[in-house]
CSV table of C-alpha atoms and ligand atoms in Angstrom, one decimal:
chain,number,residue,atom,x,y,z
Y,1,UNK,CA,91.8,137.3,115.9
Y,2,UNK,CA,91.6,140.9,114.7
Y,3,UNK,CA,88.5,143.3,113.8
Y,4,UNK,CA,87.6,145.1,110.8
Y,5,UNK,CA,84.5,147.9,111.0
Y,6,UNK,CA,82.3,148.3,108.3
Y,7,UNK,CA,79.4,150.3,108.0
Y,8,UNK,CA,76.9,148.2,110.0
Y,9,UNK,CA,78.3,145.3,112.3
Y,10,UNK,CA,82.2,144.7,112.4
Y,11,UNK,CA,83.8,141.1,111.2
Y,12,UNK,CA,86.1,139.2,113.2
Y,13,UNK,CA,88.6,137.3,111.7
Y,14,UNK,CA,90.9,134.4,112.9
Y,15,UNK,CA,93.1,135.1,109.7
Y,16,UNK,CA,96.2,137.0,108.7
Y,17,UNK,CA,95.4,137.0,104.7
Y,18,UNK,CA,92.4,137.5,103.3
Y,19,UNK,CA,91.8,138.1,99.5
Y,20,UNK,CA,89.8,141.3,97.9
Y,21,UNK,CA,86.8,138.6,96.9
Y,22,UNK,CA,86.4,136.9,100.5
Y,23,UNK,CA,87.0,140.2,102.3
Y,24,UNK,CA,83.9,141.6,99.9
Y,25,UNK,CA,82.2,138.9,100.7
Y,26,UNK,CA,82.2,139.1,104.8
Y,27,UNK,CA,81.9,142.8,104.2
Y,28,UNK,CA,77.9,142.1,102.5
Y,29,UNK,CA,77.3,139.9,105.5
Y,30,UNK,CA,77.9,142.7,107.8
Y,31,UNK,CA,76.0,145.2,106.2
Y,32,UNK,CA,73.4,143.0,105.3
Y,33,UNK,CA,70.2,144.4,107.0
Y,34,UNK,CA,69.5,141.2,109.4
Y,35,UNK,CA,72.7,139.8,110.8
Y,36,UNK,CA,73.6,139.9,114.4
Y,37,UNK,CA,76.5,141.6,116.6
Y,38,UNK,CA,79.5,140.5,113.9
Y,39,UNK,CA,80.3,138.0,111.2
Y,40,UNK,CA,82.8,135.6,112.0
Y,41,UNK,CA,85.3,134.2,109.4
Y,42,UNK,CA,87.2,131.0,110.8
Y,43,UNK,CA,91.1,130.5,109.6
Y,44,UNK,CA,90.3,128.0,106.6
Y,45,UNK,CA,88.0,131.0,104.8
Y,46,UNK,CA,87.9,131.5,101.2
Y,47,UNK,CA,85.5,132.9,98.6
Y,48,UNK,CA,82.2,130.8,98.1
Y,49,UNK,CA,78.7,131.3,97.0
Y,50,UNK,CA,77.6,134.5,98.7
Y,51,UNK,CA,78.9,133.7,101.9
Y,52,UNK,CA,82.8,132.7,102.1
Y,53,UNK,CA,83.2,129.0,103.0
Y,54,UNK,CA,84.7,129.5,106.7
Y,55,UNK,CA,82.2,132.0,107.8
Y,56,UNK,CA,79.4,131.9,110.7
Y,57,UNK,CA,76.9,135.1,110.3
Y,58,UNK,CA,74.0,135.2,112.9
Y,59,UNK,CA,70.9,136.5,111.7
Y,60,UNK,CA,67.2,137.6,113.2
Y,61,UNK,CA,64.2,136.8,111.6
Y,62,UNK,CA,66.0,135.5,108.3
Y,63,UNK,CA,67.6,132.6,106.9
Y,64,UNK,CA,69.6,132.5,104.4
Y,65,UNK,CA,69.9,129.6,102.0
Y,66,UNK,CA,73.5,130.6,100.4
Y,67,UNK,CA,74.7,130.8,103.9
Y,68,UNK,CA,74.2,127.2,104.7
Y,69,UNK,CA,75.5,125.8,101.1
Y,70,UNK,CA,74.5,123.7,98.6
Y,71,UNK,CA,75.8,120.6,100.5
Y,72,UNK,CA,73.6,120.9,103.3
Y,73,UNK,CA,74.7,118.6,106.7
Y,74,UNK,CA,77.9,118.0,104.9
Y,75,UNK,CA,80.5,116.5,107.8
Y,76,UNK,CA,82.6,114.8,109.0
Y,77,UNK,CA,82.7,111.4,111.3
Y,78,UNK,CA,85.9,109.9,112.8
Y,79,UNK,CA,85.6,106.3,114.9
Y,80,UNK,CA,89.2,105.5,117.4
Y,81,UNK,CA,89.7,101.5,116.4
Y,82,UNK,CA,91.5,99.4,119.0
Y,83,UNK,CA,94.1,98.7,116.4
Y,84,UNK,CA,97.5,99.8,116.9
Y,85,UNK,CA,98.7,99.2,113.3
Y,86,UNK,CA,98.0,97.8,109.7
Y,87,UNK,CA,100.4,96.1,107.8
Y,88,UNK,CA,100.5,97.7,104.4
Y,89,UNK,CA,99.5,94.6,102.3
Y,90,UNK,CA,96.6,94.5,104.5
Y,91,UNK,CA,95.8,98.2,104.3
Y,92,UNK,CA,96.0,97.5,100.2
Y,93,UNK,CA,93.1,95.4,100.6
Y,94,UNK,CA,91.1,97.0,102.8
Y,95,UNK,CA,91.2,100.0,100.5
Y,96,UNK,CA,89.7,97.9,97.4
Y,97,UNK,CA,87.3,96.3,99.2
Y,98,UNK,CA,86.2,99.8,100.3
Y,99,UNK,CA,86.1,100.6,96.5
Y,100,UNK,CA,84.0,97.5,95.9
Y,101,UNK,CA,81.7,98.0,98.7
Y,102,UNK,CA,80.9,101.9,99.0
Y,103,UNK,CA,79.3,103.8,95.7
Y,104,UNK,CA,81.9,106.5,94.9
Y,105,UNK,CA,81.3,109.8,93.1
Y,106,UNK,CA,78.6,110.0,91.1
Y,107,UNK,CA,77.5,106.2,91.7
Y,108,UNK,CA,74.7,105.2,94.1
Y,109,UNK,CA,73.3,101.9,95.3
Y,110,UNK,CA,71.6,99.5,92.7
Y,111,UNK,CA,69.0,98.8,95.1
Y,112,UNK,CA,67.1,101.0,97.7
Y,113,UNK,CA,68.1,100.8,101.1
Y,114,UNK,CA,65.7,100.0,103.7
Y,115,UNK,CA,63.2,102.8,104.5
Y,116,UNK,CA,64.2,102.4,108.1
Y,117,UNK,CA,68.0,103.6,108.0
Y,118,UNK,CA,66.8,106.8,107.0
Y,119,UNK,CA,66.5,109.7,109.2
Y,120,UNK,CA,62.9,109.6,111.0
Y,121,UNK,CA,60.3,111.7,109.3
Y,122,UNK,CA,58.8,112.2,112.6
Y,123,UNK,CA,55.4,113.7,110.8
Y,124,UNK,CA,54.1,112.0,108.0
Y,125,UNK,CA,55.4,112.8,104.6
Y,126,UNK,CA,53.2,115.7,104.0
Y,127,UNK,CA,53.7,117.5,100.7
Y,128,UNK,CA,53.3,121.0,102.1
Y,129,UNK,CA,55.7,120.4,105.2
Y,130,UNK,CA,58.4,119.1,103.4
Y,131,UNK,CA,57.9,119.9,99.9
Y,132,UNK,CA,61.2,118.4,98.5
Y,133,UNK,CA,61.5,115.7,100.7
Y,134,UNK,CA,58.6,114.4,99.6
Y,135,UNK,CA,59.3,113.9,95.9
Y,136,UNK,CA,62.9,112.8,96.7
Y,137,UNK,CA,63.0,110.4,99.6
Y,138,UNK,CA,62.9,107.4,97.4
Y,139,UNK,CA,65.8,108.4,95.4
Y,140,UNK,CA,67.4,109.3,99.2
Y,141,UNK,CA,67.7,105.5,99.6
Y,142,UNK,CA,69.4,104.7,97.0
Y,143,UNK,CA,71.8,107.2,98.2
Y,144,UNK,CA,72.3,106.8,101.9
Y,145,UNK,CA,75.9,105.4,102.5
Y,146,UNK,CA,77.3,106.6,98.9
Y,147,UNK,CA,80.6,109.2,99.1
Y,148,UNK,CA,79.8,111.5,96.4
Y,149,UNK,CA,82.5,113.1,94.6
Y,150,UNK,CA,85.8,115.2,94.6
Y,151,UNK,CA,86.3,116.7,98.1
Y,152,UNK,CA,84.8,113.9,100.2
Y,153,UNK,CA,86.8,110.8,101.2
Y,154,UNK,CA,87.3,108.1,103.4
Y,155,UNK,CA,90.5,107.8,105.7
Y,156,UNK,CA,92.5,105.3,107.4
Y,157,UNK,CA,95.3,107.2,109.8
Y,158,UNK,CA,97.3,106.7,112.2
Y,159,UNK,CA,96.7,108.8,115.6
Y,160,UNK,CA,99.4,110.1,117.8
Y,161,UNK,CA,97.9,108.3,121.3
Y,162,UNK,CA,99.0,105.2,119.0
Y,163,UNK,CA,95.0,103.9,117.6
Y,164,UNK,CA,94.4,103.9,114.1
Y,165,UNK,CA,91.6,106.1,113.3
Y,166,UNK,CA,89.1,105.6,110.3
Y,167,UNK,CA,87.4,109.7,109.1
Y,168,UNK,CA,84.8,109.9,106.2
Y,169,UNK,CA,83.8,113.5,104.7
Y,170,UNK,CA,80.3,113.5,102.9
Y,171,UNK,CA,77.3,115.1,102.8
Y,172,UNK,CA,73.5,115.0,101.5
Y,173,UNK,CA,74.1,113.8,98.2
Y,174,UNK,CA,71.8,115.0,95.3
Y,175,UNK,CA,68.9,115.6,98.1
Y,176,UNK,CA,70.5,118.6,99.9
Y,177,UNK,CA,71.6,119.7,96.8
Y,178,UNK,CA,67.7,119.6,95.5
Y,179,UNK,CA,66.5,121.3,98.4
Y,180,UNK,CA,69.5,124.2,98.7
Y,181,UNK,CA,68.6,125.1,94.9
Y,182,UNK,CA,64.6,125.3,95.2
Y,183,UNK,CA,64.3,127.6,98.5
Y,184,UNK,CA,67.4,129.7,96.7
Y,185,UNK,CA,65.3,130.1,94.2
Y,186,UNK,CA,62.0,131.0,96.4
Y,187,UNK,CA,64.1,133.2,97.9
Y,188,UNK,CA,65.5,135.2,94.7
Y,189,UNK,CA,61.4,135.1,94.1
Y,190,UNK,CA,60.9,136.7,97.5
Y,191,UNK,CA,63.7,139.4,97.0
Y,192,UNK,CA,61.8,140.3,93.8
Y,193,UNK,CA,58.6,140.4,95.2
Y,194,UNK,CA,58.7,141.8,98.7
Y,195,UNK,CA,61.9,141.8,100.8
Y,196,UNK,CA,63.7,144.1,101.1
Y,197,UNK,CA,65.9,145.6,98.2
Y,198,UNK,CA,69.3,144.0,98.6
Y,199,UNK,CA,72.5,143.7,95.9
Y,200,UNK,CA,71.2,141.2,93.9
Y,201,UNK,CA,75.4,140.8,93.3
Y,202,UNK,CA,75.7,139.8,97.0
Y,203,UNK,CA,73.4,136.3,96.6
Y,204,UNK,CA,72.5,136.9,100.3
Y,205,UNK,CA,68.8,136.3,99.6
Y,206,UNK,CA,66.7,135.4,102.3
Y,207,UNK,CA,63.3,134.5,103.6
Y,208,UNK,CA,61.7,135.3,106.6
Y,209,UNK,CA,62.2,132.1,109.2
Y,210,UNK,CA,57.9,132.8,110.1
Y,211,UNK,CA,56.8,132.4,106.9
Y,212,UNK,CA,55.7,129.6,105.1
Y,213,UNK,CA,58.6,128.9,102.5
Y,214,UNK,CA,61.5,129.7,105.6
Y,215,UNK,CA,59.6,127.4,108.1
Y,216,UNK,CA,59.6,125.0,105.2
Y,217,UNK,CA,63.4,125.6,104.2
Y,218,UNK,CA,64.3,124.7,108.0
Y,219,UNK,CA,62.8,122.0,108.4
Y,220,UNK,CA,64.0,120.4,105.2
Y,221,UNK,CA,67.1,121.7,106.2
Y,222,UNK,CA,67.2,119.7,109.5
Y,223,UNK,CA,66.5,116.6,107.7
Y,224,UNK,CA,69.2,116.8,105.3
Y,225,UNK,CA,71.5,117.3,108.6
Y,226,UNK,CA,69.9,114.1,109.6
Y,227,UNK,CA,70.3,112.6,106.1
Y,228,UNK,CA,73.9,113.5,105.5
Y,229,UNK,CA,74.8,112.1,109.8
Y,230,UNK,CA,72.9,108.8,108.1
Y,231,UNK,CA,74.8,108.7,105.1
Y,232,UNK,CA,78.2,109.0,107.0
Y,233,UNK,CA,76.9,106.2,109.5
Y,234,UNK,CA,76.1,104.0,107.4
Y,235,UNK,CA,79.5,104.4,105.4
Y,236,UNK,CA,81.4,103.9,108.9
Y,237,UNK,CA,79.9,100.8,109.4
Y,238,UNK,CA,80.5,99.6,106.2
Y,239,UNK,CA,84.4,100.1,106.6
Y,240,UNK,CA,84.3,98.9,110.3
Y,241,UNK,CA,82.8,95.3,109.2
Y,242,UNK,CA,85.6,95.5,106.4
Y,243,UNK,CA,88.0,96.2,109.0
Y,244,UNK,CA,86.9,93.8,111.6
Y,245,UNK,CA,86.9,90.9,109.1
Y,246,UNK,CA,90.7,91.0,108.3
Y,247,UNK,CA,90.9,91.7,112.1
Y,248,UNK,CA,87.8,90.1,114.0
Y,249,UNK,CA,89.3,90.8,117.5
Y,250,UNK,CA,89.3,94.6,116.1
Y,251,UNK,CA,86.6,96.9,118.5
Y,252,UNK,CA,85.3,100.4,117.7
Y,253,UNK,CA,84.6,103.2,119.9
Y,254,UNK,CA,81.3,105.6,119.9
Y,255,UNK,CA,81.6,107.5,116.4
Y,256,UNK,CA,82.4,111.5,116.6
Y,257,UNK,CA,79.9,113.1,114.4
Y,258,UNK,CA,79.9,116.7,113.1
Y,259,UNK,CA,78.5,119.0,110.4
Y,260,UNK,CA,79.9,121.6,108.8
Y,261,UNK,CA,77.4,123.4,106.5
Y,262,UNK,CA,73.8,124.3,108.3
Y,263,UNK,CA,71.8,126.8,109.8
Y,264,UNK,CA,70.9,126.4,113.7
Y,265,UNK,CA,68.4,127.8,116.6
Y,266,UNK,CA,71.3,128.9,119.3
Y,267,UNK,CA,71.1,132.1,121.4
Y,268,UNK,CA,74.1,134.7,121.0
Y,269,UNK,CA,75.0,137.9,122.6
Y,270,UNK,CA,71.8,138.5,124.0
Y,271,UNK,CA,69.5,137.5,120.9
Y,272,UNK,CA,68.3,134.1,119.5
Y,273,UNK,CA,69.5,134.0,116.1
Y,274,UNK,CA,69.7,131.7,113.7
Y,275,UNK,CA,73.8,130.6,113.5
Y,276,UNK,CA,74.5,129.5,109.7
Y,277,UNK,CA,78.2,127.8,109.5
Y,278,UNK,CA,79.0,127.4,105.9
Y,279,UNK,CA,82.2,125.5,106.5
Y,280,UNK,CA,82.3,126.0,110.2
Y,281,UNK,CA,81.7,123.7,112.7
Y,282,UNK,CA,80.4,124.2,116.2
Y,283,UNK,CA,83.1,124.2,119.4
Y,284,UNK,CA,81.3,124.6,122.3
Y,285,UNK,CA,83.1,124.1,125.5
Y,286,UNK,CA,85.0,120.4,125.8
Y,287,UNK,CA,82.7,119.8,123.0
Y,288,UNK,CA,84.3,117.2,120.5
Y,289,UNK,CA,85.7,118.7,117.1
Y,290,UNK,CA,87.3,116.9,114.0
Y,291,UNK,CA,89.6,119.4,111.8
Y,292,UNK,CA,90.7,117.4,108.5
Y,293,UNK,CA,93.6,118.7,106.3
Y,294,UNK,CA,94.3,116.9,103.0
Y,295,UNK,CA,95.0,113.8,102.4
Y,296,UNK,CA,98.8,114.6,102.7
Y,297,UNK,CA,98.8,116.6,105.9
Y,298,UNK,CA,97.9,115.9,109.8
Y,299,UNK,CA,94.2,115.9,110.4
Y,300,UNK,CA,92.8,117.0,114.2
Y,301,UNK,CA,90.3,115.7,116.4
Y,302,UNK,CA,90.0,119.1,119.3
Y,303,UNK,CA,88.2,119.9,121.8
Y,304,UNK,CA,86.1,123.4,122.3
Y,305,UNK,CA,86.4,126.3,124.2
Y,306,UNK,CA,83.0,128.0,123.8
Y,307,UNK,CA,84.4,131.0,122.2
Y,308,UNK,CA,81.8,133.3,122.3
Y,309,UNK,CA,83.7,135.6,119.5
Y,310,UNK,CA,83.3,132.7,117.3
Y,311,UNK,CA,79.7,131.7,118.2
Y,312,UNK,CA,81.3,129.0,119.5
Y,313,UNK,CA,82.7,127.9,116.5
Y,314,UNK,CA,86.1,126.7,114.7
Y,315,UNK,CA,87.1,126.1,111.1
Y,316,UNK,CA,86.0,122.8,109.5
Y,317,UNK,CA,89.6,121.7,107.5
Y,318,UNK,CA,92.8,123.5,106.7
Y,319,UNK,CA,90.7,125.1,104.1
Y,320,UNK,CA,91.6,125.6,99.9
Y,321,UNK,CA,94.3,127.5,98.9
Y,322,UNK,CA,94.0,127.2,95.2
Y,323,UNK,CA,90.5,127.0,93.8
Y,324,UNK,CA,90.1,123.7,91.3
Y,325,UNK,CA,91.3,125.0,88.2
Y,326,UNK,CA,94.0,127.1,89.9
Y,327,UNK,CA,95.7,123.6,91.3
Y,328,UNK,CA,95.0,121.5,88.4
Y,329,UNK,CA,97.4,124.9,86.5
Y,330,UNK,CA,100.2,125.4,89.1
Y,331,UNK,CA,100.6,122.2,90.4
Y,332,UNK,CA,102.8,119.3,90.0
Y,333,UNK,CA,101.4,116.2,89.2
Y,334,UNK,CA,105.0,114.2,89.6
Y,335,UNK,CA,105.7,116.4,92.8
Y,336,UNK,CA,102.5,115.8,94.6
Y,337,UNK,CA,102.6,112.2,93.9
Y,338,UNK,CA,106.4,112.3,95.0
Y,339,UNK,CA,105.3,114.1,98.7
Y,340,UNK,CA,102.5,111.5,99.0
Y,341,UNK,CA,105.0,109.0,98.5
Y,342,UNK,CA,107.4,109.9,100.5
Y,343,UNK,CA,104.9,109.9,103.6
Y,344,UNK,CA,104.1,106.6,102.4
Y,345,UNK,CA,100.2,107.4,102.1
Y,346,UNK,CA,98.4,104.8,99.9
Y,347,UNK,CA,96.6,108.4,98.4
Y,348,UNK,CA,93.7,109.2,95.3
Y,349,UNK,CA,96.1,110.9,92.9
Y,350,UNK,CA,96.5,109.6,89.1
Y,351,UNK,CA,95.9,112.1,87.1
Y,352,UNK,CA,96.4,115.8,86.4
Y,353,UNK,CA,92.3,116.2,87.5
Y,354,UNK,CA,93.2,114.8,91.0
Y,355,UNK,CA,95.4,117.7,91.3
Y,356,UNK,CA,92.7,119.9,92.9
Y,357,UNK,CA,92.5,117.5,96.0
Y,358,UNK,CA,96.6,117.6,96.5
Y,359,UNK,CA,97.8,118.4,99.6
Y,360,UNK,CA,99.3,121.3,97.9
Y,361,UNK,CA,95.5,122.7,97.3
Y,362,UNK,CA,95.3,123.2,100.9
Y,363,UNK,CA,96.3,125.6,103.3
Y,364,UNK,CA,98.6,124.7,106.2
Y,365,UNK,CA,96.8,123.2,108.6
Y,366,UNK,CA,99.4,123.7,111.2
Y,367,UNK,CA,98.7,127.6,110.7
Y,368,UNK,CA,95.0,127.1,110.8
Y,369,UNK,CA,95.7,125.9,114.1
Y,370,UNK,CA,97.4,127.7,115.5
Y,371,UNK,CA,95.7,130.8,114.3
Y,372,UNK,CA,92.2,129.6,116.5
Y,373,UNK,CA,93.8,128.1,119.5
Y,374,UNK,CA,90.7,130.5,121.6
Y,375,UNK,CA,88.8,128.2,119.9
Y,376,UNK,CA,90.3,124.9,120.1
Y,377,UNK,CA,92.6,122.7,121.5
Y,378,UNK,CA,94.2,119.8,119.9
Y,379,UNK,CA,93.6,116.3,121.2
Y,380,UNK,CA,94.6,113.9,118.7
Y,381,UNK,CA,97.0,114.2,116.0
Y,382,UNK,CA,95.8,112.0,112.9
Y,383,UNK,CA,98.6,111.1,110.2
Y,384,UNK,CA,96.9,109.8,106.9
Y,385,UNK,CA,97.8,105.9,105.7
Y,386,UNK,CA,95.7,105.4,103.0
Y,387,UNK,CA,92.4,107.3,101.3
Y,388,UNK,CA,89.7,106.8,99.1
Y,389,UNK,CA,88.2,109.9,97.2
Y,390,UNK,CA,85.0,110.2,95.5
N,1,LIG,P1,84.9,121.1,102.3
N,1,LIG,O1,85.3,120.5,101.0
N,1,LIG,O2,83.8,120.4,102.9
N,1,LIG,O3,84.8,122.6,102.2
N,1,LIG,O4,86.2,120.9,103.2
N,1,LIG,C1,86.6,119.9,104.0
N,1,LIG,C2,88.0,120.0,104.5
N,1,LIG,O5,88.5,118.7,104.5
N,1,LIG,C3,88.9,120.9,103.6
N,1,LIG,O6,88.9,122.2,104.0
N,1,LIG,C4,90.3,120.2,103.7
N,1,LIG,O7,91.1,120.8,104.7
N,1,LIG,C5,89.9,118.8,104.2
N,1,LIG,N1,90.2,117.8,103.2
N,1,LIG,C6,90.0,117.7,101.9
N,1,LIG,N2,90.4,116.6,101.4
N,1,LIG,C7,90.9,115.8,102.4
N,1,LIG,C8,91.5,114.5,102.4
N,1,LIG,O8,91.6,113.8,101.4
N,1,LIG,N3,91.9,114.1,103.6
N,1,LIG,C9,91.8,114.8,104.8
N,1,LIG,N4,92.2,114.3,105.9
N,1,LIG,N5,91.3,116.1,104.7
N,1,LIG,C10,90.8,116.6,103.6
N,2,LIG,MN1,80.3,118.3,100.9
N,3,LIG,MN1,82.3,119.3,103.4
């Protein structure tokens, strides 16, 4: 980890390279008028939405919609299987009946799911509690246990204590999306109106956590967290009945669960603050973690160690290394399909589009790893056998 001062607060970084866009990005955070003690930038960071994706920033009083993301309670969930192996023919099939079973990208469900698998309301639907929710939790259910599109996916692997391992990526479908785009756009009102005068360029705005609209945006928030948890759940169960009816004596153990984009209530360096992990997770001590790479690479489940540097925190993936259009232009299709090969990985690349979910996209994982090992430790090793992509 090494420190750069600005300013205000200084940023910690668990990274050697950073570009002149992230770097400006962090540097806002720190000097923004309401963050806490430092901003941390995990080892998978690059340039996002106001906030890098990678970064953790503490606040007081404030919370900030672009520092969450627009994929709110977007995750990951692995499940250890007692299986030791899958033939391939078998792993073919299991794949397409994944395909036929689970709505991929844009697609959702041609019939509602029942009320009850979505996350509790708790209160009543009320319209001025939960504003968004409201208007879109009947569209939710035709959404729960749907993948969404590009970067989310659905994983058989192989794990190095000899189980295979299934791992689905997805978040809150179209309702986090809904509800990250209406309080960003209360709070631009706010920023016009009455907070205080910020660089509109640095899309940090913010609303106050005790007023109406930033009570309202956490709470909404913390159901999307809940959605997204429900969407992977009932996804996972989906693949384990596939799985257990080509194997019936097949067993599953308790799902790992984790998000990677939200905004939380924790206490830190002597404050409670409101943590927001954009493409962070949380690594508390012997806490389970799950660090996915690409579908050509080694995925990680870890275990924290409570870091308090990284608000006990570690990066969520190995992280991009080309943006989208970047990898579609520099790399190769026949190469990347050639490497998948090779590792014998049933993968989700046909066409020059896939290229911005190649393994060569990524970052190293390896180095991602070993550039947080205060934050983690390794525990399983996952090798990729076959994966479906949104
Ligand atoms: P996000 O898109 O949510 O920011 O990042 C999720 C992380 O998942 C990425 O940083 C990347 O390291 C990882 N990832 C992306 N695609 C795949 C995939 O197909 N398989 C695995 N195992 N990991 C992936
Ligand atoms: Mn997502
Ligand atoms: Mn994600």
């Amino acid at each position: 980890m090494r420190i750069i001062t600005t300013e205000r607060i200084p940023i910690k970084l668990w990274l050697d390279n950073i570009d002149r866009e992230t770097l400006q990005q962090v540097k806002n955070l720190a000097n923004f008028p309401f963050t806490h003690h430092h901003i941390a930038l995990m080892p998978d960071a690059h340039v996002g939405y106001g906030m890098p994706i990678g970064g953790v920033a503490a606040t007081i009083g404030v919370v900030i919609p672009n520092a969450v993301g627009v994929d709110i309670g977007c995750g990951v969930r692995a499940v250890r299987t007692s299986l030791t192996s899958i033939e391939p023919s078998e792993l073919k099939k299991i794949v397409a009946r994944i395909r036929e079973t689970i709505p991929l990208g844009f697609n959702h469900h041609k019939k509602p799911r029942p009320a009850k698998l979505m996350p509790d309301l708790s209160t009543a639907i009320s319209e001025s509690s939960l504003p968004v929710i409201a208007r879109e939790f009947e569209k939710g259910r035709y959404q729960l246990g749907t993948l969404g599109g590009g970067n989310h996916f659905i994983e058989i692997q192989m794990g190095n204590d000899g189980h295979i391992w299934l791992m689905i990526h997805s978040g809150s479908r179209n309702i986090g999306y809904r509800i990250a785009g209406y309080y960003n756009q209360l709070a631009k009102d706010f920023h016009k109106s009455g907070g205080l005068k910020i660089d509109p360029k640095w899309q940090l705005d913010y609303l106050p956590i005790c007023s109406t609209n930033g009570s309202n945006y956490f709470t909404e928030m913390e159901y999307c967290v809940r959605f997204a948890a429900a969407n992977r759940k009932e996804m996972m169960s989906r693949v384990c009945a596939i799985i257990a009816d080509t194997d019936p004596t097949a067993t599953f153990a308790p799902a790992v669960d984790i998000a990677h984009n939200y905004a939380s209530k924790e206490h830190h360096f002597g404050e409670d603050v409101i943590v927001h992990r954009k493409g962070a997770t949380k690594a508390v001590k012997d806490g389970i973690g799950i660090i996915p790479g690409s579908q050509g690479s080694n995925s990680f489940i870890v275990k924290g160690l409570g870091a308090p540097e990284s608000f006990m925190s570690c990066s969520h993936g190995a992280g991009r290394k080309l943006g989208r259009k970047q990898a579609r232009r520099q790399l190769n299709l026949a190469r990347e399909i050639e490497f998948l090969k090779k590792r014998g990985v049933i993968h989700a690349i046909r066409h020059k589009k896939d290229l911005d979910e190649a393994a060569g996209a990524y970052k190293d994982v390896h180095e991602v790893l070993e550039n947080q090992q205060d934050l983690v430790e390794k525990t399983v090793t996952l090798s990729p056998l076959a994966v479906v992509k949104g």
